[in-house]
Amino acid sequence: MTPKPSPRVQPEPGLPTRVTVYEVGPRDGLQAETDIIPGSVKAELCRRLYAAGSRDLEVTSFVPPTWIPQLADAAEVVAAVDVPDGARAVALVPNLRGLQRAIDAGVREVAVVVSATESFAKANLNTTRSGAIDRATEVIAAATADGIPVRGYVSMAFGDPWEGQVDTAAVISAATALHGAGARTIALGDTIGVATPGLTTRVVNETLAAGIPLPNVALHLHDTYGQSLANVHAALLLGVAEFDASVGGLGRCPYARGATGNLATEDLVWMLHGLGIETGLDLGALAATTEWLSRIRGIRAPSAVARALAAAGLDTTDTAQEAPTP
Amino acid sequence: MTPKPSPRVQPEPGLPTRVTVYEVGPRDGLQAETDIIPGSVKAELCRRLYAAGSRDLEVTSFVPPTWIPQLADAAEVVAAVDVPDGARAVALVPNLRGLQRAIDAGVREVAVVVSATESFAKANLNTTRSGAIDRATEVIAAATADGIPVRGYVSMAFGDPWEGQVDTAAVISAATALHGAGARTIALGDTIGVATPGLTTRVVNETLAAGIPLPNVALHLHDTYGQSLANVHAALLLGVAEFDASVGGLGRCPYARGATGNLATEDLVWMLHGLGIETGLDLGALAATTEWLSRIRGIRAPSAVARALAAAGLDTTDTAQEAPTP
């Protein structure tokens, strides 16, 4: 028996007709791995993601190798990946030194991180909340002077493992600082995956009210508490059209070991295609990529769609794409 | 470090302020288990769920023991459970014979199942689509004559593993047949977990348009493709206020072994509490119940919330309840 495709409907009025799925698997997904993954595997992962239709890919991070040994091969990975025409290959950079290393490696788009909370700034960025904003602002100025677009993350925008509920005003001030400095996209991060749709709606609405245009807003969600797709749905209803995801649900929550990590690309794409929203991605090729990487890593990926397709014996057919539209 | 609670917001206008979480773990969750679970464990599970605040519990099913050996102890389980004042203890019955066995065991509320598709009726109910409706109608007539309320499930209401997309007209005709016969609640079942929010919205809207009142509509969702909470969100926006869930995400998809089963009660409750919606349930007590049952079964429950709380070292504190409302 071959299971049949995801039921599809026409796009609901008011929803975006096309969504950018910003793939963070090679960077955010793999950076938490304790076993060092060879650069050649990372480069092959990027190649497979581009082949699956990804055009918006965060390939690595130029943090000091002493901070995250897993990412010491950043330049090697960048050199090994051919970026298709019209596709992006973004690298995270923590500071001006990282920006220079990225540029030297041939990177032409970067991302920076700030924190909505003091606790995360201290624990993860080794600075204060305003220190992180200053550092990001420096990077944005230097990069844009060099014609390099910058994506800005606001971490802990919905909840913080130390502080609990996060002051939305602190999120908005961090977001507007990045936007004012010239960051192209502001990615609001639910780093610990605690948000529910009401809070998502409120934070997105306040971000828009602060003057950041809708096309410049993205959501970076983790699925730690299983809430990420419900939050995507809430944000779609507001018109948000860019969401971060990680193939197979790669990635972990460093504050809750054993818990689920990033929103899985396959689960997001299943929902978007079911809503009649275009992504340019091939669901079967994504699931096959997850299977390939799961075999190499010797683990089962947490993506529900990847598991269901594998359990049903499907491989590379993007059944969701072939469903009739009633 | 003790992780902090789920961020909460005031209920959004238009959302229900209180939701019925109809717990199906002891019946739908356990019936797919291949190892026979002792009746004493099932009864203890029911007791723990009532103690966690559940007031709407499906405790077992009076199918012939030859069909599902796991449920051969239905009468024993019913006899062993004290139902708190104001709480429900529902038993599924497949036909008049099952209804009589349930009544003899002391059951005072039952549930029946019909199918939106011929394939599922044949494979799972051993009859035709209309044969299942006739059988359910007989049970509803006999039960209501005896003062016993009946809940009606429409299985395969969103997708079918053999037939793919399901004709919504077939869903509506099955639902209206149950409603017309006197079933109190109509639970629309995404038995294989393929639906996305657009289809959920359409099926619920058509059910309401067919004359079934909103308070009589429930959703029975499986999380096979990770979509269930997004679908709950879509249904909440339409005012649906009853959702089925299974503690810990107990249950499997019989058509995709290894895939995720029922929507996990903890994941649903995390979202509802985060939205400021009352459930009467204690999240910590639910997660503790999942931990207890996982230890007995020697498996890890799929609930994201249960995993995250366990990973973070939390136990029985319902932190979501204690969060400040900004």
XYZ file of C-alpha atoms in Angstrom:
652
model
C 0.000 0.000 0.000
C 1.341 3.406 -0.937
C 0.009 6.117 1.364
C -1.632 8.985 -0.428
C -0.606 12.611 -0.419
C -1.277 15.440 1.977
C -4.733 16.880 1.366
C -4.443 20.363 -0.107
C -6.776 23.295 -0.272
C -6.647 26.597 -2.093
C -4.684 29.252 -0.220
C -6.874 31.000 2.331
C -7.475 34.666 1.598
C -4.954 36.802 3.444
C -2.245 34.145 3.680
C 0.976 34.632 1.729
C 0.939 32.694 -1.549
C 4.674 32.034 -1.305
C 6.881 31.608 1.748
C 10.655 31.703 2.143
C 11.877 28.693 4.095
C 15.240 29.818 5.471
C 17.207 26.617 6.041
C 19.385 26.643 9.161
C 20.182 22.912 9.404
C 23.858 23.061 8.409
C 24.537 25.846 10.933
C 22.016 25.933 13.798
C 21.157 22.267 13.397
C 24.691 20.903 13.457
C 26.398 23.360 15.813
C 25.000 21.590 18.903
C 26.387 18.194 17.848
C 29.023 16.915 20.224
C 30.638 14.538 17.708
C 32.592 16.512 15.117
C 30.983 16.042 11.701
C 33.463 16.156 8.778
C 33.372 19.278 6.635
C 32.815 17.086 3.591
C 29.532 15.804 5.087
C 28.422 19.356 5.859
C 29.198 20.444 2.308
C 27.309 17.443 0.926
C 24.357 18.384 3.159
C 24.356 21.891 1.640
C 24.535 20.457 -1.886
C 21.574 18.157 -1.198
C 19.547 21.017 0.279
C 20.170 23.214 -2.769
C 19.202 20.240 -4.948
C 15.962 19.896 -2.934
C 15.099 23.449 -3.963
C 16.477 25.440 -1.041
C 17.516 28.935 -2.130
C 18.010 30.435 1.337
C 20.635 28.509 3.246
C 22.683 29.331 6.321
C 25.764 27.239 5.692
C 28.015 27.809 8.714
C 29.229 30.208 11.376
C 32.574 31.998 11.726
C 32.692 31.928 15.513
C 36.126 31.370 17.069
C 36.900 27.614 16.885
C 37.595 27.705 20.622
C 33.923 28.619 21.231
C 32.358 25.900 19.056
C 34.869 23.317 17.741
C 32.142 21.875 15.506
C 32.342 25.053 13.399
C 36.129 25.259 13.056
C 35.795 24.121 9.437
C 33.656 27.098 8.355
C 35.995 28.241 5.582
C 36.421 24.672 4.325
C 32.645 24.193 4.088
C 32.133 27.486 2.260
C 34.872 26.613 -0.222
C 33.378 23.185 -0.902
C 29.850 24.368 -1.711
C 28.834 25.619 -5.151
C 26.002 28.061 -4.661
C 23.405 27.765 -7.448
C 22.387 30.875 -9.373
C 19.840 32.876 -7.430
C 20.570 31.057 -4.176
C 21.960 32.447 -0.941
C 24.755 31.041 1.238
C 24.669 32.912 4.545
C 27.234 32.630 7.334
C 26.732 33.694 10.925
C 29.432 36.016 12.249
C 29.829 37.004 15.909
C 31.944 40.142 15.420
C 34.207 42.103 13.034
C 36.907 39.441 13.208
C 34.384 36.776 12.164
C 33.094 39.039 9.399
C 36.627 39.373 8.028
C 37.152 35.584 8.132
C 33.840 35.093 6.322
C 34.687 37.637 3.640
C 38.139 36.080 3.193
C 36.389 32.724 2.681
C 34.213 34.198 -0.060
C 30.953 34.672 1.881
C 28.674 37.345 0.404
C 25.904 37.435 3.041
C 26.101 37.241 6.823
C 23.918 37.015 9.918
C 24.358 38.536 13.374
C 22.796 37.711 16.747
C 21.584 39.934 19.551
C 19.649 38.967 22.675
C 16.402 40.276 24.113
C 17.597 39.293 27.591
C 20.676 40.027 29.698
C 20.960 36.381 30.836
C 21.313 34.980 27.334
C 23.648 37.796 26.267
C 25.911 36.905 29.166
C 25.705 33.105 28.861
C 25.758 32.760 25.100
C 27.235 35.937 23.634
C 29.676 36.689 26.468
C 28.618 40.327 26.684
C 25.681 42.459 27.823
C 22.426 43.009 25.954
C 23.558 46.443 24.749
C 27.107 45.184 24.144
C 25.709 42.617 21.722
C 23.704 45.295 19.922
C 26.822 47.494 19.622
C 28.832 44.577 18.243
C 26.085 43.704 15.743
C 25.774 47.331 14.671
C 29.535 47.460 13.949
C 29.279 44.313 11.840
C 26.249 45.609 9.938
C 28.052 48.906 9.167
C 31.212 47.173 7.941
C 29.327 44.565 5.939
C 26.941 46.951 4.207
C 29.882 49.233 3.361
C 31.241 46.193 1.525
C 27.900 45.469 -0.206
C 27.181 42.467 1.999
C 23.564 42.133 3.215
C 23.019 41.228 6.873
C 20.314 39.161 8.569
C 19.708 39.966 12.246
C 18.537 37.457 14.861
C 16.888 38.517 18.100
C 17.383 35.556 20.441
C 15.090 34.794 23.403
C 12.363 36.952 21.915
C 9.551 34.898 23.483
C 10.908 33.330 26.637
C 14.167 32.854 28.492
C 15.216 29.826 30.539
C 16.593 32.037 33.297
C 14.216 34.997 33.188
C 10.942 33.328 32.123
C 8.612 35.740 30.392
C 10.535 38.240 28.244
C 9.679 41.933 28.198
C 8.318 42.586 24.709
C 9.687 46.139 24.836
C 13.195 44.667 25.060
C 12.511 42.525 21.992
C 11.251 45.499 20.024
C 14.178 47.733 20.990
C 16.655 45.047 19.910
C 14.765 44.487 16.650
C 14.540 48.190 15.819
C 18.248 48.646 16.624
C 19.147 45.946 14.074
C 16.683 47.318 11.532
C 17.882 50.886 12.039
C 21.494 49.791 11.589
C 20.588 48.303 8.224
C 19.880 44.616 8.786
C 17.678 43.413 5.941
C 15.700 40.707 7.749
C 14.870 40.638 11.453
C 14.452 37.034 12.615
C 12.600 36.868 15.930
C 13.897 33.803 17.750
C 11.986 31.526 20.098
C 15.289 30.001 21.146
C 13.772 27.705 23.763
C 10.507 26.936 21.950
C 8.070 28.045 24.651
C 5.863 30.505 22.742
C 2.213 29.872 21.916
C 0.177 31.526 19.142
C -1.175 34.403 21.246
C 2.308 35.552 22.242
C 3.558 35.075 18.678
C 0.750 37.291 17.424
C 1.542 39.951 20.009
C 5.304 40.071 19.396
C 4.895 40.146 15.598
C 2.212 42.846 15.807
C 4.393 44.994 18.066
C 7.360 44.521 15.737
C 5.272 45.735 12.809
C 3.862 48.603 14.876
C 7.445 49.687 15.652
C 7.958 50.326 11.937
C 9.712 47.182 10.727
C 8.005 46.312 7.432
C 6.315 42.922 7.083
C 8.648 41.659 4.303
C 11.586 42.231 6.672
C 10.196 40.073 9.494
C 11.026 36.380 9.877
C 10.405 33.873 12.657
C 13.065 31.494 13.954
C 11.202 28.828 15.938
C 12.268 25.830 17.953
C 9.864 22.957 18.562
C 10.936 22.182 22.132
C 7.364 22.294 23.451
C 5.730 21.195 20.169
C 4.303 24.650 19.488
C 6.226 25.832 16.437
C 3.766 25.031 13.629
C 0.852 26.535 15.552
C 2.986 29.674 15.890
C 3.774 29.615 12.170
C 0.038 29.453 11.499
C -0.582 32.472 13.733
C 2.204 34.410 11.960
C 0.955 33.424 8.479
C -2.398 34.950 9.395
C -0.519 38.229 9.995
C 1.226 37.920 6.613
C 4.674 36.821 7.779
C 6.283 35.046 4.828
C 9.710 33.899 6.055
C 10.325 31.072 8.514
C 13.520 29.381 9.632
C 13.631 25.597 9.720
C 16.160 22.814 9.994
C 16.081 19.720 7.794
C 14.880 16.724 9.805
C 14.487 18.917 12.879
C 18.264 18.858 13.379
C 19.419 20.803 16.392
C 18.896 20.687 20.094
C 17.787 22.895 22.881
C 20.993 23.471 24.861
C 18.901 24.284 27.952
C 16.882 21.050 27.858
C 19.061 18.173 26.661
C 17.025 15.423 25.085
C 14.306 17.816 24.026
C 13.395 18.604 20.439
C 15.344 21.231 18.499
C 14.593 23.472 15.539
C 11.309 23.362 13.672
C 11.774 20.598 11.073
C 11.797 21.780 7.455
C 9.686 18.813 6.333
C 6.971 19.507 8.927
C 6.848 23.176 7.894
C 6.753 22.328 4.201
C 3.975 19.744 4.725
C 1.840 22.454 6.314
C 2.673 25.149 3.763
C 2.013 22.882 0.784
C -1.207 21.690 2.433
C -2.245 25.335 2.688
C -1.514 25.770 -1.024
C 1.511 27.986 -0.280
C 4.512 27.703 -2.601
C 7.985 27.097 -1.189
C 9.992 25.855 -4.170
C 11.028 22.878 -2.044
C 10.686 19.195 -2.868
C 9.379 17.420 0.231
C 10.554 13.984 -0.873
C 14.087 15.235 -1.524
C 14.150 16.879 1.908
C 13.007 13.650 3.589
C 15.614 11.703 1.621
C 18.279 14.166 2.813
C 17.161 13.606 6.394
C 17.344 9.838 5.921
C 20.840 10.143 4.450
C 22.083 12.284 7.342
C 20.322 10.146 9.967
C 22.148 7.085 8.658
C 25.504 8.872 8.868
C 24.820 10.140 12.388
C 23.232 6.893 13.555
C 20.197 8.643 15.022
C 16.542 9.080 14.137
C 15.639 12.613 13.145
C 12.776 14.155 15.133
C 10.797 15.439 12.116
C 7.296 13.934 12.316
C 6.937 14.047 8.526
C 10.306 12.374 7.954
C 9.342 9.615 10.398
C 5.872 9.144 8.933
C 7.169 8.996 5.358
C 9.938 6.579 6.343
C 7.479 4.418 8.309
C 5.116 4.350 5.347
C 7.975 3.286 3.091
C 8.023 6.434 0.992
C 11.239 7.753 -0.432
C 11.738 10.686 -2.747
C 8.292 11.303 -4.207
C 6.960 14.699 -3.238
C 3.415 13.474 -2.874
C 2.206 16.721 -1.389
C 3.018 18.458 -4.647
C 0.978 16.050 -6.684
C -2.229 16.239 -4.701
C -5.254 17.450 -6.626
C -6.586 20.826 -5.586
C -10.315 20.463 -5.056
C 18.705 26.077 37.057
C 14.958 25.670 37.076
C 13.419 26.528 33.722
C 10.720 29.135 33.846
C 7.105 28.766 32.832
C 5.352 29.036 29.521
C 4.778 32.677 28.605
C 1.078 33.484 28.778
C -1.048 36.167 27.242
C -4.627 37.224 27.742
C -7.085 35.177 25.668
C -7.420 36.581 22.180
C -10.843 37.979 21.385
C -12.979 35.330 19.710
C -11.169 32.332 21.174
C -13.023 30.121 23.647
C -12.134 30.989 27.247
C -12.453 27.343 28.313
C -11.775 24.167 26.338
C -12.760 20.566 27.004
C -9.761 18.271 26.655
C -11.304 14.868 25.964
C -8.701 12.344 27.137
C -8.446 9.232 24.943
C -5.128 7.833 26.243
C -6.527 4.795 28.120
C -8.572 3.726 25.075
C -7.193 5.089 21.773
C -3.696 5.426 23.187
C -3.338 1.930 24.586
C -5.401 -0.084 22.098
C -2.549 -0.166 19.568
C -0.076 -1.602 22.096
C 1.103 -5.058 21.157
C 2.137 -6.051 24.703
C -0.929 -6.620 26.858
C -1.035 -4.026 29.638
C -2.600 -5.280 32.896
C -6.059 -3.940 33.698
C -4.735 -2.708 37.043
C -2.265 -0.412 35.224
C -5.034 0.910 32.976
C -7.239 1.614 35.997
C -4.351 3.374 37.751
C -3.812 5.456 34.595
C -7.467 6.534 34.737
C -7.175 7.394 38.423
C -4.073 9.507 37.783
C -5.771 11.312 34.901
C -8.806 12.158 37.030
C -6.428 13.341 39.749
C -4.685 15.571 37.168
C -8.014 17.292 36.592
C -9.406 15.311 33.648
C -13.196 15.301 33.716
C -13.762 13.854 30.228
C -12.139 10.464 29.925
C -12.584 7.626 27.459
C -11.646 4.668 29.622
C -11.917 1.626 27.354
C -13.706 -0.050 24.462
C -16.147 -2.970 24.456
C -15.063 -4.431 21.124
C -15.016 -8.229 20.894
C -11.810 -9.476 22.597
C -11.034 -11.416 19.411
C -10.735 -8.092 17.524
C -8.418 -6.312 19.981
C -7.070 -8.584 22.760
C -5.637 -5.496 24.499
C -9.217 -4.450 25.346
C -10.494 -7.798 26.631
C -10.385 -6.394 30.172
C -12.866 -3.570 29.495
C -15.311 -4.565 32.233
C -12.489 -5.088 34.734
C -11.106 -1.597 34.045
C -14.522 0.044 34.372
C -15.142 -1.743 37.665
C -11.763 -0.683 39.070
C -12.140 3.051 38.391
C -14.007 5.382 40.735
C -15.371 8.228 38.649
C -15.174 11.540 40.515
C -18.320 13.647 40.860
C -18.958 15.645 37.715
C -16.561 13.537 35.635
C -17.309 11.331 32.644
C -16.135 7.759 31.965
C -16.914 6.986 28.343
C -16.545 3.583 26.672
C -16.385 2.972 22.943
C -18.885 0.367 21.698
C -18.874 -1.113 18.191
C -22.462 -2.401 18.114
C -25.539 -3.310 20.194
C -23.749 -6.293 21.724
C -20.910 -4.022 22.880
C -23.427 -1.511 24.212
C -25.068 -4.235 26.315
C -21.682 -5.374 27.686
C -20.857 -1.748 28.548
C -24.196 -1.192 30.294
C -23.782 -4.450 32.209
C -20.366 -3.212 33.356
C -21.908 -0.001 34.678
C -20.927 2.400 31.866
C -23.220 5.453 31.611
C -21.819 7.097 28.452
C -20.645 5.550 25.188
C -18.987 6.455 21.902
C -19.563 5.059 18.393
C -17.428 5.201 15.236
C -18.378 5.684 11.601
C -16.109 6.223 8.617
C -16.063 8.925 5.961
C -14.511 6.442 3.526
C -15.401 2.972 2.253
C -11.804 1.755 2.601
C -11.561 2.435 6.319
C -15.084 1.093 6.933
C -14.043 -2.148 5.293
C -10.567 -2.439 6.824
C -11.296 -1.246 10.336
C -15.052 -1.575 10.937
C -15.580 -4.706 8.817
C -18.609 -3.245 7.050
C -19.490 -0.590 4.468
C -19.672 3.167 5.038
C -23.469 3.074 5.229
C -23.411 -0.181 7.197
C -21.342 1.554 9.888
C -23.787 4.451 9.991
C -26.721 2.031 10.357
C -24.953 0.201 13.171
C -24.108 3.475 14.958
C -27.689 4.701 14.542
C -28.998 1.523 16.193
C -26.611 1.992 19.112
C -27.545 5.653 19.512
C -31.269 4.792 19.542
C -30.860 2.033 22.126
C -28.488 4.068 24.307
C -30.558 7.249 24.347
C -33.688 5.196 25.137
C -31.755 4.095 28.197
C -30.699 7.673 29.083
C -27.098 7.083 27.965
C -25.506 9.931 25.991
C -23.497 9.011 22.883
C -20.401 10.583 21.337
C -19.959 9.994 17.600
C -16.620 9.750 15.821
C -16.236 10.307 12.086
C -12.976 8.562 11.173
C -10.858 9.483 8.150
C -12.535 12.899 7.970
C -9.451 14.614 6.509
C -7.484 12.003 4.616
C -7.388 8.276 4.037
C -4.308 6.089 3.554
C -5.961 4.216 0.681
C -8.073 6.921 -0.904
C -5.983 10.059 -0.286
C -8.067 13.210 -0.227
C -11.488 12.559 1.346
C -14.675 13.962 -0.156
C -15.883 16.553 2.360
C -19.495 15.795 1.384
C -18.995 12.248 2.674
C -17.686 13.623 5.978
C -20.658 15.936 6.356
C -23.217 13.253 5.513
C -21.690 10.921 8.123
C -21.583 13.716 10.702
C -25.172 14.809 10.087
C -26.363 11.179 10.254
C -24.805 10.819 13.725
C -26.140 14.205 14.826
C -29.614 13.475 13.441
C -29.671 10.128 15.243
C -28.999 11.911 18.523
C -25.253 11.779 19.103
C -24.368 14.611 21.455
C -20.834 15.371 20.240
C -19.525 14.838 16.717
C -15.754 14.243 16.833
C -14.190 14.766 13.415
C -11.203 12.437 13.227
C -7.926 13.021 11.396
C -7.111 9.362 11.910
C -3.846 9.478 9.944
C -2.789 13.004 10.916
C -2.413 14.488 7.436
C -4.635 17.578 7.683
C -3.326 21.134 7.623
C -5.088 24.248 8.959
C -6.789 25.206 5.670
C -8.494 21.835 5.355
C -9.384 21.859 9.062
C -11.032 25.243 8.616
C -12.968 24.032 5.599
C -14.244 20.783 7.157
C -15.267 22.516 10.406
C -16.998 25.344 8.516
C -18.921 22.888 6.353
C -19.917 20.891 9.433
C -21.309 24.044 11.045
C -23.013 25.061 7.787
C -24.723 21.661 7.740
C -26.487 22.584 10.958
C -24.398 20.884 13.634
C -24.061 23.475 16.414
C -20.577 24.624 17.440
C -20.807 23.247 21.019
C -21.448 19.789 19.528
C -18.304 19.749 17.367
C -15.010 18.255 18.553
C -11.737 17.451 16.777
C -9.897 14.167 17.187
C -6.394 14.762 15.834
C -3.353 12.590 15.378
C 0.108 14.151 15.167
C 1.527 11.784 12.540
C 2.732 14.645 10.329
C 3.266 17.133 13.187
C 0.271 19.232 12.194
C -2.171 18.711 15.049
C -1.572 21.831 17.144
C -1.660 24.097 14.087
C -5.031 22.504 13.288
C -6.215 23.074 16.852
C -5.264 26.729 16.466
C -7.257 27.001 13.239
C -10.279 25.367 14.916
C -10.022 27.573 18.026
C -10.277 30.591 15.736
C -13.645 29.166 14.582
C -14.750 28.704 18.198
C -14.326 24.918 18.494
C -13.935 24.186 22.203
C -13.440 20.412 22.463
C -10.299 18.532 21.439
C -9.294 14.915 21.924
C -5.802 14.184 23.201
C -3.817 11.316 24.640
C -1.561 11.673 27.666
C 2.099 11.607 26.598
C 1.023 11.232 22.960
C 0.227 7.555 23.589
C -1.039 5.766 20.539
C 0.239 4.916 17.138
C -0.734 5.305 13.547
C -1.567 1.748 12.475
C -0.906 2.742 8.856
C 2.576 4.114 9.499
C 4.352 2.073 12.180
C 6.987 4.098 13.967
C 5.175 7.334 13.315
C 3.699 9.576 15.985
C 0.219 8.843 17.353
C -2.463 10.936 19.010
C -2.022 14.593 19.807
C -0.315 14.638 23.226
C -2.430 16.062 26.047
C 0.559 17.929 27.512
C 1.366 19.642 24.192
C -2.279 20.704 23.782
C -2.502 21.957 27.360
C 0.762 23.927 27.028
C -0.726 25.785 24.060
C -4.152 26.325 25.611
C -2.712 27.616 28.899
C -0.301 29.820 26.942
C -3.314 31.275 25.152
C -4.950 31.963 28.532
C -7.590 29.273 27.926
C -8.775 27.263 30.938
C -8.735 23.461 30.857
C -8.936 22.468 34.511
C -5.873 20.277 33.940
C -2.620 20.303 35.874
C 0.223 20.134 33.362
C 2.782 18.900 35.856
C 0.507 16.071 37.020
C -0.072 15.063 33.388
C 3.673 15.013 32.694
C 4.246 12.982 35.870
C 1.588 10.506 34.683
C 3.406 10.194 31.366
C 6.702 9.587 33.171
C 5.089 6.921 35.353
C 3.576 5.100 32.368
C 6.754 5.462 30.270
C 8.738 3.754 33.028
C 6.259 0.867 33.146
C 6.241 0.477 29.359
C 9.990 1.013 29.013
C 9.603 3.587 26.244
C 9.929 7.334 25.856
C 6.604 9.069 25.252
C 6.504 11.265 22.144
C 5.002 14.347 23.835
C 7.364 17.285 23.214
C 6.307 18.954 26.453
C 6.796 15.773 28.492
C 10.282 15.380 27.001
C 11.221 19.009 27.508
C 10.038 19.048 31.119
C 11.803 15.748 31.842
C 14.987 16.994 30.152
C 14.861 20.186 32.167
C 14.470 18.194 35.365
C 10.978 19.373 36.136
C 8.544 17.103 37.868
C 5.040 17.848 39.012
C 4.934 21.627 39.172
C 2.404 23.065 36.774
C 4.560 26.020 35.908
C 2.305 27.126 33.065
C -0.444 27.765 35.586
C 1.721 29.999 37.702
C 2.996 32.277 34.984
C 2.187 35.930 35.442
C -0.223 37.382 32.923
C 1.268 40.568 31.549
